[in-house]
PDB file of C-alpha atoms in Angstrom:
ATOM      1  CA  UNK M   1       0.259  64.100 106.074  1.00 42.00           C
ATOM      2  CA  UNK M   2       1.617  67.364 107.294  1.00 50.00           C
ATOM      3  CA  UNK M   3       1.721  70.332 104.896  1.00 52.00           C
ATOM      4  CA  UNK M   4       4.602  72.680 105.343  1.00 54.00           C
ATOM      5  CA  UNK M   5       5.297  76.157 104.122  1.00 57.00           C
ATOM      6  CA  UNK M   6       8.510  78.090 104.132  1.00 58.00           C
ATOM      7  CA  UNK M   7       8.624  81.754 105.212  1.00 56.00           C
ATOM      8  CA  UNK M   8       9.171  82.723 101.561  1.00 53.00           C
ATOM      9  CA  UNK M   9       5.893  81.157 100.440  1.00 52.00           C
ATOM     10  CA  UNK M  10       3.625  82.189 103.305  1.00 54.00           C
ATOM     11  CA  UNK M  11       1.130  84.250 101.349  1.00 54.00           C
ATOM     12  CA  UNK M  12      -2.628  84.054 101.517  1.00 54.00           C
ATOM     13  CA  UNK M  13      -3.823  80.698 100.262  1.00 53.00           C
ATOM     14  CA  UNK M  14      -0.391  79.361  99.225  1.00 54.00           C
ATOM     15  CA  UNK M  15       0.940  76.093 100.589  1.00 55.00           C
ATOM     16  CA  UNK M  16       3.526  73.693  99.340  1.00 54.00           C
ATOM     17  CA  UNK M  17       2.502  70.117  98.817  1.00 58.00           C
ATOM     18  CA  UNK M  18       3.493  67.637 101.480  1.00 61.00           C
ATOM     19  CA  UNK M  19       7.273  67.411 101.440  1.00 57.00           C
ATOM     20  CA  UNK M  20       7.438  64.075 103.235  1.00 63.00           C
ATOM     21  CA  UNK M  21       6.829  62.110 100.034  1.00 69.00           C
ATOM     22  CA  UNK M  22       9.086  64.213  97.791  1.00 77.00           C
ATOM     23  CA  UNK M  23      12.654  63.384  96.902  1.00 85.00           C
ATOM     24  CA  UNK M  24      15.400  66.020  96.751  1.00 86.00           C
ATOM     25  CA  UNK M  25      14.769  66.875  93.091  1.00 88.00           C
ATOM     26  CA  UNK M  26      11.032  67.395  93.595  1.00 89.00           C
ATOM     27  CA  UNK M  27      11.660  69.540  96.685  1.00 89.00           C
ATOM     28  CA  UNK M  28      14.100  71.638  94.679  1.00 90.00           C
ATOM     29  CA  UNK M  29      11.567  72.071  91.869  1.00 91.00           C
ATOM     30  CA  UNK M  30       8.862  73.079  94.353  1.00 91.00           C
ATOM     31  CA  UNK M  31      11.169  75.681  95.911  1.00 91.00           C
ATOM     32  CA  UNK M  32      12.152  76.987  92.477  1.00 93.00           C
ATOM     33  CA  UNK M  33       8.510  77.386  91.466  1.00 91.00           C
ATOM     34  CA  UNK M  34       7.665  79.200  94.698  1.00 91.00           C
ATOM     35  CA  UNK M  35      10.622  81.562  94.286  1.00 92.00           C
ATOM     36  CA  UNK M  36       9.746  82.292  90.649  1.00 88.00           C
ATOM     37  CA  UNK M  37       6.186  83.188  91.656  1.00 87.00           C
ATOM     38  CA  UNK M  38       7.384  85.355  94.539  1.00 89.00           C
ATOM     39  CA  UNK M  39       9.844  87.262  92.351  1.00 87.00           C
ATOM     40  CA  UNK M  40       7.252  87.804  89.630  1.00 84.00           C
ATOM     41  CA  UNK M  41       4.812  89.115  92.238  1.00 86.00           C
ATOM     42  CA  UNK M  42       7.465  91.449  93.651  1.00 89.00           C
ATOM     43  CA  UNK M  43       8.370  92.738  90.210  1.00 85.00           C
ATOM     44  CA  UNK M  44       4.736  93.375  89.375  1.00 85.00           C
ATOM     45  CA  UNK M  45       4.219  95.258  92.651  1.00 89.00           C
ATOM     46  CA  UNK M  46       7.347  97.341  92.040  1.00 88.00           C
ATOM     47  CA  UNK M  47       6.280  98.228  88.505  1.00 87.00           C
ATOM     48  CA  UNK M  48       2.876  99.331  89.851  1.00 88.00           C
ATOM     49  CA  UNK M  49       4.458 101.550  92.495  1.00 91.00           C
ATOM     50  CA  UNK M  50       7.242 102.977  90.323  1.00 91.00           C
ATOM     51  CA  UNK M  51       5.938 103.797  86.863  1.00 88.00           C
ATOM     52  CA  UNK M  52       9.167 105.695  86.171  1.00 90.00           C
ATOM     53  CA  UNK M  53      10.942 102.311  85.921  1.00 89.00           C
ATOM     54  CA  UNK M  54       9.003 101.376  82.789  1.00 89.00           C
ATOM     55  CA  UNK M  55      11.463 101.120  79.884  1.00 91.00           C
ATOM     56  CA  UNK M  56      14.578 100.822  82.058  1.00 92.00           C
ATOM     57  CA  UNK M  57      15.011  97.070  81.663  1.00 89.00           C
ATOM     58  CA  UNK M  58      13.327  95.252  78.755  1.00 91.00           C
ATOM     59  CA  UNK M  59      13.065  91.915  80.579  1.00 87.00           C
ATOM     60  CA  UNK M  60      11.298  93.541  83.539  1.00 86.00           C
ATOM     61  CA  UNK M  61       8.842  95.171  81.143  1.00 89.00           C
ATOM     62  CA  UNK M  62       8.275  91.835  79.404  1.00 88.00           C
ATOM     63  CA  UNK M  63       7.577  89.971  82.663  1.00 84.00           C
ATOM     64  CA  UNK M  64       5.275  92.734  83.910  1.00 86.00           C
ATOM     65  CA  UNK M  65       3.324  92.705  80.636  1.00 88.00           C
ATOM     66  CA  UNK M  66       3.114  88.901  80.634  1.00 88.00           C
ATOM     67  CA  UNK M  67       1.705  88.884  84.165  1.00 83.00           C
ATOM     68  CA  UNK M  68      -0.913  91.466  83.234  1.00 83.00           C
ATOM     69  CA  UNK M  69      -1.975  89.597  80.088  1.00 84.00           C
ATOM     70  CA  UNK M  70      -2.306  86.292  81.940  1.00 80.00           C
ATOM     71  CA  UNK M  71      -4.466  87.712  84.722  1.00 64.00           C
TER      72      UNK M  71
END
């Protein structure tokens, strides 16, 4: 089986499962999960670089705190 990765998910150690055996719904769920992880990582990186953004948007603060507590 061939493993594939999309440009959005090409980070160190990250690969999608084989997409040959997945139906359209499973492929969509896999893409959604990869995008959610990528956005959370980007938000966390942004909050590290720009501490002045803390308190601007409550949801961003919540996600950043949740990532830190789960690490």
